[in-house]
Short mmCIF file of C-alpha atoms and ligand atoms in Angstrom, two decimals:
data_model
loop_
_atom_site.label_atom_id
_atom_site.label_comp_id
_atom_site.label_asym_id
_atom_site.label_seq_id
_atom_site.Cartn_x
_atom_site.Cartn_y
_atom_site.Cartn_z
CA MET A 1 20.60 135.84 -46.28
CA PHE A 2 21.43 132.71 -44.37
CA THR A 3 19.29 129.73 -43.48
CA TYR A 4 19.52 126.43 -41.62
CA ALA A 5 21.44 125.08 -44.61
CA ASP A 6 24.27 127.54 -43.96
CA LEU A 7 24.37 126.58 -40.33
CA ALA A 8 24.56 122.92 -41.35
CA LYS A 9 27.45 123.70 -43.72
CA LEU A 10 29.33 125.57 -41.01
CA GLN A 11 28.78 122.68 -38.63
CA ALA A 12 30.10 120.16 -41.18
CA GLN A 13 33.28 122.23 -41.50
CA SER A 14 33.67 122.37 -37.76
CA LEU A 15 33.11 118.62 -37.33
CA LYS A 16 35.94 118.03 -39.82
CA MET A 17 38.22 120.17 -37.68
CA GLN A 18 37.13 118.32 -34.51
CA GLY A 19 37.88 115.00 -36.15
CA HIS A 20 41.30 116.32 -37.09
CA ILE A 21 42.01 117.42 -33.51
CA ARG A 22 40.89 114.06 -32.13
CA HIS A 23 42.99 112.27 -34.70
CA GLN A 24 46.09 114.27 -33.73
CA THR A 25 45.45 113.89 -30.02
CA TYR A 26 44.55 110.23 -29.88
CA SER A 27 46.68 108.84 -32.69
CA PRO A 28 47.79 106.26 -33.51
CA GLU A 29 44.98 104.26 -31.88
CA MET A 30 42.31 106.93 -32.53
CA GLU A 31 41.01 106.03 -29.13
CA LYS A 32 41.64 107.79 -25.91
CA THR A 33 44.07 105.84 -23.74
CA LEU A 34 45.10 106.33 -20.14
CA ARG A 35 48.73 107.03 -19.38
CA ARG A 36 50.79 105.27 -16.71
CA PHE A 37 51.67 106.93 -13.42
CA SER A 38 55.22 107.26 -12.13
CA SER A 39 56.30 105.65 -8.87
CA TRP A 40 56.77 109.16 -7.48
CA GLU A 41 53.12 110.00 -8.26
CA VAL A 42 51.89 106.66 -6.95
CA ALA A 43 53.73 107.09 -3.65
CA GLU A 44 53.38 110.78 -2.94
CA LEU A 45 50.18 111.83 -4.67
CA ILE A 46 48.09 108.65 -4.75
CA PHE A 47 49.06 106.59 -1.68
CA LYS A 48 50.27 109.66 0.22
CA THR A 49 53.39 107.97 1.47
CA ASN A 50 57.11 108.38 1.19
CA PRO A 51 58.49 107.23 -2.23
CA SER A 52 61.34 105.37 -0.55
CA THR A 53 58.90 103.49 1.71
CA LEU A 54 56.96 102.34 -1.35
CA ARG A 55 60.13 101.42 -3.24
CA GLY A 56 61.24 99.33 -0.25
CA ARG A 57 57.94 97.47 -0.12
CA LEU A 58 57.98 96.82 -3.85
CA ALA A 59 61.55 95.54 -3.77
CA ALA A 60 60.75 93.21 -0.87
CA ASP A 61 57.82 91.47 -2.56
CA PRO A 62 58.35 90.20 -6.12
CA SER A 63 54.69 89.14 -6.40
CA LEU A 64 53.61 92.80 -6.54
CA PRO A 65 53.10 94.49 -9.92
CA GLU A 66 56.36 95.73 -11.38
CA GLY A 67 55.25 98.57 -13.62
CA GLN A 68 57.29 99.48 -16.66
CA VAL A 69 60.58 101.30 -17.03
CA GLU A 70 60.68 103.72 -19.95
CA GLU A 71 63.69 103.86 -22.20
CA GLU A 72 66.39 106.05 -20.66
CA GLY A 73 64.14 106.51 -17.65
CA ARG A 74 64.86 105.57 -14.10
CA GLN A 75 61.35 105.58 -12.66
CA ARG A 76 58.84 102.81 -12.91
CA TRP A 77 55.46 103.66 -14.39
CA TYR A 78 52.28 101.90 -13.27
CA SER A 79 48.90 101.41 -14.94
CA LEU A 80 45.78 102.17 -12.92
CA GLU A 81 45.04 98.43 -12.77
CA GLU A 82 48.47 97.88 -11.22
CA ILE A 83 47.95 100.74 -8.79
CA ASN A 84 44.65 99.21 -7.71
CA GLU A 85 46.30 95.82 -7.26
CA LEU A 86 48.94 97.45 -5.03
CA ARG A 87 46.16 99.16 -3.15
CA ARG A 88 44.44 95.85 -2.45
CA LYS A 89 47.63 94.01 -1.47
CA LEU A 90 49.61 96.60 0.48
CA LYS A 91 49.22 98.13 3.88
CA ILE A 92 51.54 100.96 4.83
CA LYS A 93 52.26 101.36 8.52
CA ASN A 94 49.21 99.19 9.12
CA ARG A 95 47.09 101.65 7.15
CA SER A 96 44.87 100.17 4.43
CA LEU A 97 45.15 101.94 1.09
CA MET A 98 41.51 101.26 0.24
CA PRO A 99 39.23 104.33 0.27
CA PRO A 100 36.32 104.36 2.74
CA ARG A 101 33.12 102.70 1.60
CA PRO A 102 30.32 101.80 4.01
CA ALA A 103 29.27 98.16 3.61
CA GLY A 104 25.79 97.24 2.40
CA LYS A 105 25.02 100.58 0.73
CA ARG A 106 24.51 101.57 -2.86
CA ALA A 107 26.82 104.04 -4.59
CA VAL A 108 26.54 107.60 -3.37
CA ARG A 109 25.37 110.12 -6.01
CA ALA A 110 26.44 113.73 -6.51
CA ALA A 111 25.00 116.23 -8.98
CA ILE A 112 27.30 119.01 -10.17
CA ALA A 113 24.75 121.63 -11.12
CA ASN A 114 24.25 125.33 -11.77
CA PHE A 115 22.33 127.05 -14.51
CA LYS A 116 25.14 129.49 -15.10
CA GLY A 117 26.92 128.47 -18.28
CA GLY A 118 30.67 128.09 -17.98
CA ALA A 119 30.63 127.89 -14.18
CA GLY A 120 33.08 124.99 -14.36
CA LYS A 121 30.58 122.12 -13.93
CA SER A 122 32.10 119.80 -16.53
CA THR A 123 35.66 120.60 -15.47
CA VAL A 124 34.76 119.81 -11.86
CA ALA A 125 32.85 116.63 -12.81
CA LEU A 126 35.72 115.36 -14.96
CA HIS A 127 38.42 116.12 -12.40
CA PHE A 128 36.43 114.69 -9.47
CA ALA A 129 35.75 111.50 -11.46
CA HIS A 130 39.46 111.14 -12.22
CA ALA A 131 40.57 112.02 -8.69
CA ALA A 132 38.09 109.48 -7.28
CA ALA A 133 39.32 106.74 -9.62
CA LEU A 134 42.92 107.44 -8.58
CA ASP A 135 41.68 107.25 -5.01
CA GLY A 136 40.54 103.68 -5.66
CA TYR A 137 36.81 104.24 -6.23
CA ARG A 138 34.74 102.75 -9.04
CA VAL A 139 32.97 105.65 -10.68
CA LEU A 140 29.94 105.97 -12.91
CA ALA A 141 29.61 109.38 -14.55
CA VAL A 142 26.33 110.46 -16.09
CA ASP A 143 26.37 113.19 -18.71
CA PHE A 144 23.02 115.00 -18.53
CA ASP A 145 24.19 117.75 -20.89
CA PRO A 146 23.63 117.44 -24.67
CA GLN A 147 26.66 119.70 -25.14
CA ALA A 148 28.34 116.42 -24.15
CA THR A 149 31.50 118.10 -22.82
CA LEU A 150 32.00 115.31 -20.32
CA SER A 151 31.40 112.56 -22.89
CA HIS A 152 33.79 114.15 -25.37
CA SER A 153 36.46 114.69 -22.76
CA MET A 154 36.11 111.06 -21.70
CA GLY A 155 36.69 110.07 -25.32
CA LEU A 156 33.09 109.23 -26.34
CA SER A 157 32.08 111.23 -29.37
CA ASP A 158 30.06 108.72 -31.41
CA VAL A 159 26.96 108.33 -29.30
CA SER A 160 23.42 107.66 -30.48
CA GLU A 161 20.62 109.34 -28.56
CA GLU A 162 18.87 106.08 -27.53
CA VAL A 163 21.65 105.35 -25.05
CA THR A 164 21.63 108.76 -23.37
CA VAL A 165 19.50 110.17 -20.56
CA TRP A 166 16.86 110.68 -23.24
CA GLY A 167 16.68 106.92 -23.82
CA ILE A 168 16.54 106.32 -20.08
CA MET A 169 13.62 108.73 -19.76
CA ALA A 170 11.64 107.38 -22.73
CA ARG A 171 12.20 103.79 -21.55
CA ASP A 172 11.02 104.80 -18.11
CA LEU A 173 7.86 106.33 -19.58
CA ILE A 174 7.11 103.01 -21.33
CA ARG A 175 7.82 100.96 -18.23
CA GLU A 176 5.93 103.21 -15.87
CA THR A 177 2.92 103.33 -18.21
CA GLU A 178 2.92 99.52 -18.38
CA ARG A 179 3.15 99.33 -14.61
CA MET A 180 0.22 101.71 -14.17
CA ASN A 181 -1.84 99.87 -16.77
CA ALA A 182 -1.16 96.54 -15.05
CA VAL A 183 -2.27 97.90 -11.68
CA GLN A 184 -5.33 99.56 -13.20
CA GLY A 185 -6.27 96.43 -15.13
CA GLY A 186 -5.65 94.22 -12.10
CA ALA A 187 -8.49 92.73 -10.08
CA GLU A 188 -7.56 94.58 -6.89
CA SER A 189 -8.05 97.98 -8.50
CA GLY A 190 -11.57 97.29 -9.70
CA ALA A 191 -10.31 98.19 -13.22
CA THR A 192 -12.19 101.47 -13.26
CA LEU A 193 -9.46 103.61 -14.81
CA PRO A 194 -8.80 103.75 -18.55
CA GLN A 195 -5.66 102.12 -19.93
CA ARG A 196 -3.09 104.56 -21.28
CA LYS A 197 -1.73 103.93 -24.75
CA LEU A 198 1.59 105.27 -25.99
CA PRO A 199 2.09 105.96 -29.70
CA ALA A 200 4.38 103.82 -31.85
CA SER A 201 6.78 106.77 -32.09
CA VAL A 202 7.61 106.04 -28.44
CA THR A 203 7.09 102.30 -28.12
CA GLY A 204 8.70 101.57 -31.49
CA MET A 205 12.15 102.94 -30.60
CA GLY A 206 13.21 99.52 -29.30
CA LEU A 207 13.90 100.93 -25.85
CA SER A 208 11.97 98.31 -23.88
CA GLU A 209 14.46 95.67 -24.96
CA LEU A 210 17.47 97.66 -23.72
CA ARG A 211 19.09 96.43 -20.52
CA ALA A 212 20.34 98.82 -17.86
CA THR A 213 23.92 98.09 -18.89
CA ASP A 214 23.27 99.12 -22.51
CA PHE A 215 23.34 102.77 -21.42
CA ILE A 216 26.72 102.40 -19.73
CA LYS A 217 29.91 102.74 -21.77
CA PRO A 218 33.47 101.99 -20.71
CA THR A 219 36.01 104.82 -20.86
CA SER A 220 39.79 104.89 -21.13
CA TRP A 221 39.88 104.66 -17.33
CA PRO A 222 39.33 101.03 -16.28
CA THR A 223 37.33 102.07 -13.21
CA ILE A 224 35.23 104.83 -14.78
CA ASP A 225 32.11 104.13 -16.84
CA LEU A 226 29.87 106.69 -18.45
CA VAL A 227 26.26 107.17 -19.45
CA PRO A 228 27.10 109.48 -22.34
CA SER A 229 25.21 112.28 -24.03
CA CYS A 230 25.13 113.73 -27.55
CA ALA A 231 23.72 116.80 -29.27
CA ASN A 232 20.53 115.00 -30.37
CA ALA A 233 19.69 114.30 -26.75
CA ALA A 234 18.78 118.00 -26.50
CA PHE A 235 15.40 117.04 -27.97
CA VAL A 236 14.54 115.29 -24.73
CA GLU A 237 13.47 118.70 -23.47
CA PHE A 238 10.76 118.90 -26.18
CA ALA A 239 9.97 115.20 -26.10
CA SER A 240 9.46 115.10 -22.33
CA ALA A 241 6.76 117.74 -22.51
CA GLN A 242 4.97 115.49 -25.00
CA TYR A 243 5.59 112.41 -22.83
CA ARG A 244 3.96 114.11 -19.87
CA HIS A 245 0.97 114.90 -22.03
CA LEU A 246 0.73 111.22 -23.07
CA ASN A 247 0.77 110.11 -19.45
CA PRO A 248 0.25 112.95 -16.95
CA GLU A 249 0.71 110.52 -14.06
CA TRP A 250 4.26 109.69 -15.10
CA SER A 251 6.72 110.96 -12.52
CA PHE A 252 9.10 112.27 -15.17
CA PHE A 253 11.56 113.67 -12.62
CA ALA A 254 12.29 110.27 -11.07
CA ALA A 255 13.14 108.41 -14.30
CA VAL A 256 16.93 108.44 -13.90
CA SER A 257 16.69 107.78 -10.17
CA ARG A 258 14.60 104.66 -10.91
CA TYR A 259 17.09 103.63 -13.58
CA LEU A 260 20.06 103.95 -11.20
CA ASP A 261 18.17 101.92 -8.59
CA THR A 262 18.25 98.94 -10.98
CA ILE A 263 22.07 98.93 -11.06
CA PRO A 264 23.49 96.44 -8.51
CA PRO A 265 24.30 98.42 -5.34
CA ASP A 266 27.88 97.22 -5.31
CA ALA A 267 28.69 97.88 -8.97
CA TYR A 268 30.03 101.40 -8.29
CA ASP A 269 31.11 103.53 -5.36
CA LEU A 270 30.45 107.04 -6.65
CA ILE A 271 28.04 108.30 -9.28
CA ILE A 272 28.75 111.81 -10.57
CA PHE A 273 26.29 113.83 -12.67
CA ASP A 274 27.37 116.62 -15.01
CA CYS A 275 24.34 118.86 -15.53
CA PRO A 276 23.40 121.20 -18.38
CA PRO A 277 23.35 124.96 -17.78
CA ALA A 278 19.55 125.01 -17.48
CA ILE A 279 16.69 123.90 -15.28
CA GLY A 280 14.80 121.42 -17.42
CA TYR A 281 13.81 117.77 -17.56
CA GLN A 282 17.37 116.53 -17.62
CA SER A 283 18.69 118.64 -14.77
CA MET A 284 15.59 117.91 -12.66
CA ASN A 285 16.26 114.20 -13.11
CA ALA A 286 19.87 114.71 -12.08
CA VAL A 287 18.99 116.72 -9.03
CA PHE A 288 16.20 114.34 -8.00
CA ALA A 289 18.52 111.33 -8.24
CA ALA A 290 21.33 113.01 -6.28
CA ASP A 291 22.19 112.52 -2.62
CA VAL A 292 24.48 115.54 -2.66
CA LEU A 293 24.11 118.76 -4.61
CA TYR A 294 27.40 120.43 -5.55
CA ILE A 295 27.05 123.91 -7.03
CA PRO A 296 30.15 125.31 -8.75
CA SER A 297 30.24 129.04 -9.25
CA GLY A 298 32.77 131.43 -10.73
CA PRO A 299 34.14 134.11 -8.40
CA GLY A 300 32.60 137.20 -10.06
CA TYR A 301 29.59 139.22 -9.02
CA TRP A 302 27.43 138.13 -11.97
CA GLU A 303 28.15 134.53 -11.23
CA TYR A 304 27.07 135.06 -7.64
CA ASP A 305 23.96 136.78 -8.98
CA SER A 306 23.21 133.89 -11.30
CA THR A 307 23.88 131.25 -8.63
CA THR A 308 21.41 133.07 -6.40
CA SER A 309 18.74 132.87 -9.12
CA PHE A 310 19.57 129.22 -9.68
CA ILE A 311 18.92 128.13 -6.11
CA GLY A 312 15.69 130.15 -6.09
CA GLN A 313 14.46 128.51 -9.30
CA LEU A 314 15.55 125.09 -8.15
CA SER A 315 13.81 125.54 -4.82
CA GLU A 316 10.55 126.42 -6.62
CA ALA A 317 10.87 123.53 -9.04
CA LEU A 318 11.51 121.07 -6.20
CA GLU A 319 8.63 122.49 -4.19
CA ASP A 320 6.41 121.89 -7.24
CA LEU A 321 7.52 118.26 -7.40
CA GLY A 322 6.43 117.89 -3.79
CA ARG A 323 2.88 118.57 -5.00
CA PHE A 324 3.07 115.93 -7.75
CA ARG A 325 -0.22 114.09 -7.92
CA GLY A 326 0.65 111.32 -10.38
CA ARG A 327 0.88 107.76 -9.18
CA LEU A 328 4.36 107.15 -7.85
CA PRO A 329 5.73 103.67 -7.29
CA THR A 330 5.72 102.76 -3.61
CA GLY A 331 8.69 104.17 -1.77
CA THR A 332 9.13 107.30 -3.92
CA ASP A 333 8.83 110.52 -1.96
CA PRO A 334 8.38 113.48 -4.30
CA VAL A 335 9.74 115.79 -1.60
CA LYS A 336 13.42 115.74 -2.40
CA ALA A 337 15.86 115.85 0.53
CA PHE A 338 19.62 116.12 -0.02
CA ALA A 339 22.12 114.72 2.44
CA ASP A 340 24.20 117.84 1.76
CA ILE A 341 24.37 120.94 -0.41
CA LYS A 342 27.70 122.64 -1.15
CA PHE A 343 28.82 125.67 -3.13
CA LEU A 344 32.24 125.43 -4.74
CA LEU A 345 34.07 128.47 -6.06
CA THR A 346 35.86 127.84 -9.35
CA ARG A 347 38.39 129.74 -11.44
CA PHE A 348 39.45 131.41 -8.20
CA GLU A 349 42.55 133.64 -8.08
CA PRO A 350 43.86 133.80 -4.49
CA ASN A 351 45.65 137.11 -5.16
CA ASN A 352 42.65 138.80 -6.71
CA ASP A 353 40.97 141.15 -4.21
CA LEU A 354 37.63 140.95 -5.99
CA HIS A 355 37.68 137.16 -5.88
CA ARG A 356 38.55 137.19 -2.20
CA ALA A 357 35.72 139.62 -1.53
CA MET A 358 33.29 137.33 -3.37
CA GLN A 359 34.63 134.40 -1.40
CA SER A 360 33.82 136.11 1.88
CA ALA A 361 30.39 137.03 0.56
CA PHE A 362 29.77 133.37 -0.28
CA HIS A 363 30.92 132.37 3.19
CA GLN A 364 28.81 134.99 4.85
CA VAL A 365 25.66 134.16 2.97
CA PHE A 366 25.84 130.40 2.43
CA LYS A 367 27.70 129.24 5.52
CA PRO A 368 28.09 126.28 6.31
CA HIS A 369 27.43 125.22 2.73
CA VAL A 370 30.58 126.65 1.13
CA ALA A 371 33.43 124.29 0.28
CA GLU A 372 36.53 125.44 2.13
CA HIS A 373 38.87 124.95 -0.83
CA PRO A 374 38.01 126.73 -4.08
CA ILE A 375 39.29 125.47 -7.40
CA GLU A 376 41.93 127.85 -8.57
CA MET A 377 42.17 129.45 -11.96
CA THR A 378 45.01 127.75 -13.73
CA ARG A 379 46.62 127.76 -17.12
CA ALA A 380 47.13 124.04 -16.70
CA VAL A 381 43.39 123.47 -17.23
CA GLU A 382 43.45 125.50 -20.44
CA GLN A 383 46.51 123.61 -21.58
CA SER A 384 45.18 120.19 -20.65
CA GLY A 385 41.85 121.06 -22.30
CA ARG A 386 43.74 121.47 -25.56
CA PHE A 387 44.79 117.83 -25.23
CA LEU A 388 41.18 116.85 -24.38
CA SER A 389 42.42 115.74 -20.98
CA SER A 390 42.17 116.49 -17.29
CA ILE A 391 45.14 117.59 -15.24
CA TYR A 392 45.29 114.04 -13.85
CA GLU A 393 45.61 112.61 -17.34
CA MET A 394 48.35 115.01 -18.36
CA ASP A 395 51.86 113.71 -17.97
CA TYR A 396 53.62 116.28 -15.78
CA ARG A 397 56.55 116.24 -18.18
CA GLN A 398 54.31 117.84 -20.82
CA MET A 399 54.12 121.17 -18.99
CA THR A 400 55.99 123.14 -16.38
CA ARG A 401 56.13 120.83 -13.39
CA GLU A 402 55.28 123.66 -10.99
CA THR A 403 52.15 124.66 -12.99
CA TRP A 404 51.03 121.04 -13.06
CA ARG A 405 51.62 120.52 -9.34
CA ARG A 406 49.80 123.67 -8.32
CA ALA A 407 46.79 122.83 -10.48
CA ARG A 408 46.73 119.27 -9.27
CA ALA A 409 47.05 120.36 -5.64
CA SER A 410 44.06 122.67 -6.04
CA PHE A 411 41.87 119.90 -7.52
CA ASP A 412 43.16 117.43 -4.91
CA ARG A 413 42.16 119.70 -2.03
CA ALA A 414 38.71 120.27 -3.52
CA TYR A 415 38.34 116.53 -4.17
CA ASP A 416 39.35 115.62 -0.59
CA GLU A 417 36.58 117.85 0.67
CA PHE A 418 34.14 116.41 -1.86
CA ARG A 419 35.05 112.92 -0.64
CA THR A 420 34.47 113.88 3.00
CA THR A 421 31.07 115.30 2.05
CA LEU A 422 30.16 112.13 0.16
CA VAL A 423 31.33 109.77 2.89
CA ASP A 424 29.22 111.71 5.42
CA ALA A 425 26.26 111.56 3.05
CA TRP A 426 26.80 107.82 2.58
CA ASP A 427 26.30 107.24 6.29
CA LYS A 428 22.90 108.89 6.04
CA LEU A 429 21.75 106.58 3.21
CA GLU A 430 19.59 103.64 4.11
CA ASP A 431 21.11 100.18 3.88
CA GLU A 432 20.19 98.19 0.80
N1 ATP B 501 40.03 126.08 -12.77
C1 ATP B 501 40.03 126.52 -14.03
N2 ATP B 501 41.09 127.21 -14.53
C2 ATP B 501 41.07 127.66 -15.79
N3 ATP B 501 40.09 127.49 -16.66
C3 ATP B 501 38.99 126.81 -16.23
C4 ATP B 501 38.91 126.29 -14.90
N4 ATP B 501 37.70 125.66 -14.77
C5 ATP B 501 37.09 125.79 -15.95
N5 ATP B 501 37.85 126.47 -16.84
C6 ATP B 501 37.51 126.80 -18.23
O1 ATP B 501 36.27 127.49 -18.25
C7 ATP B 501 35.48 127.07 -19.33
C8 ATP B 501 34.12 126.55 -18.85
O2 ATP B 501 34.31 125.43 -18.03
P1 ATP B 501 33.29 124.21 -18.04
O3 ATP B 501 33.06 123.71 -19.41
O4 ATP B 501 33.79 123.25 -17.04
O5 ATP B 501 31.98 124.93 -17.50
P2 ATP B 501 30.49 124.38 -17.49
O6 ATP B 501 29.85 124.95 -16.30
O7 ATP B 501 30.49 122.91 -17.61
O8 ATP B 501 29.90 125.01 -18.82
P3 ATP B 501 28.46 124.71 -19.44
O9 ATP B 501 27.50 125.50 -18.62
O10 ATP B 501 28.56 125.20 -20.83
O11 ATP B 501 28.22 123.24 -19.34
C9 ATP B 501 36.28 125.98 -20.05
O12 ATP B 501 36.94 126.57 -21.13
C10 ATP B 501 37.26 125.52 -19.02
O13 ATP B 501 38.46 125.03 -19.59
MG1 MG B 502 29.43 121.70 -18.95
#
């Protein structure tokens, strides 16, 4: 017979192995670091210009960053900071290299969500975050999933639950309860309603003292920050049910949205949410905070089946929120409206008849909500996963160049479309 103790023992063994893998992958610093990018990549893939044009511009202006030349190498290799400096200083054929960002607006937010496990959510979230950073955007990623795939792949594996979405939600409960008590106790209300009291188990966690920035961790990418997750954050699903009981008027679904509203509007350009494979408190917070809903789905029938259930369940859950009777802060509309909703096929094989048939079914049924460019199935993702990296982080010399290029091209096309969707959504957002 086996008990929880056996499970704990098995987990301890596995953690040892994980530590070993991280050690091998990230040594000698034991910390994830970001590689440099070759002048070929910078020109062709990042600035989308001719390598010789860029070389000419660099040679003509000694004040521009120089990059580094590797031993026995001919190319120059640039850090992301250097690439961003070039982006700010250079114009090519009168074209600015800065990505579009409407002035006077907060960062635009996208939730990558589906309750189908393994649909490719974390892979898409990671690759879009990296593609956006290479595109010149400042990105905040929020890991809503206690599996913490996104956090681990961004190099954050030692995370305590207070600084996850759980902490954000519990802190919001405390703050919202205080706000309601203040209004109820205030002269204008007539003070007829009872004051709500939260137990020390909630108020004693030290969350009230945390600042918004305490939840945000830097990553190995200088322009990507992360609100991480960890396995213990899974308990937020139990805890939130209790929190709602403690204060039934608490709009639990708007906690993360309220939190993000306290971040200065200009601090980031894009905020990307990786969601858990479930509809629960965490994913409802993600979806409620999002301007754009991006739904990845595998190309098989059962994935289509599951995606269909997901949008049905989500629709019901959102309709329920619309009937929320608790006291919302002014300006919060419980009827959630997205600027856009998109389905994105993942692990797609262009030569597979079944996949192509599913693709046309998606187009037929969900038009115009289907992303034109699916993400293709590629061995490069499996290979890069082994190095705890995205395809963008992998040095193309570490695998067959053609495999790398094809994989990167597929993510690039999907990202370009994602960016267009976000920029359109941005226009619809109100000015700050
Ligand atoms: N385009 C792709 N090509 C090859 N393998 C892929 C691709 N996209 C995802 N995978 C693999 O599929 C598996 C599931 O992907 P991922 O973790 O992104 O899914 P998920 O939806 O986040 O899963 P979960 O529901 O558990 O959070 C991973 O092993 C990943 O490496
Ligand atoms: Mg995931």
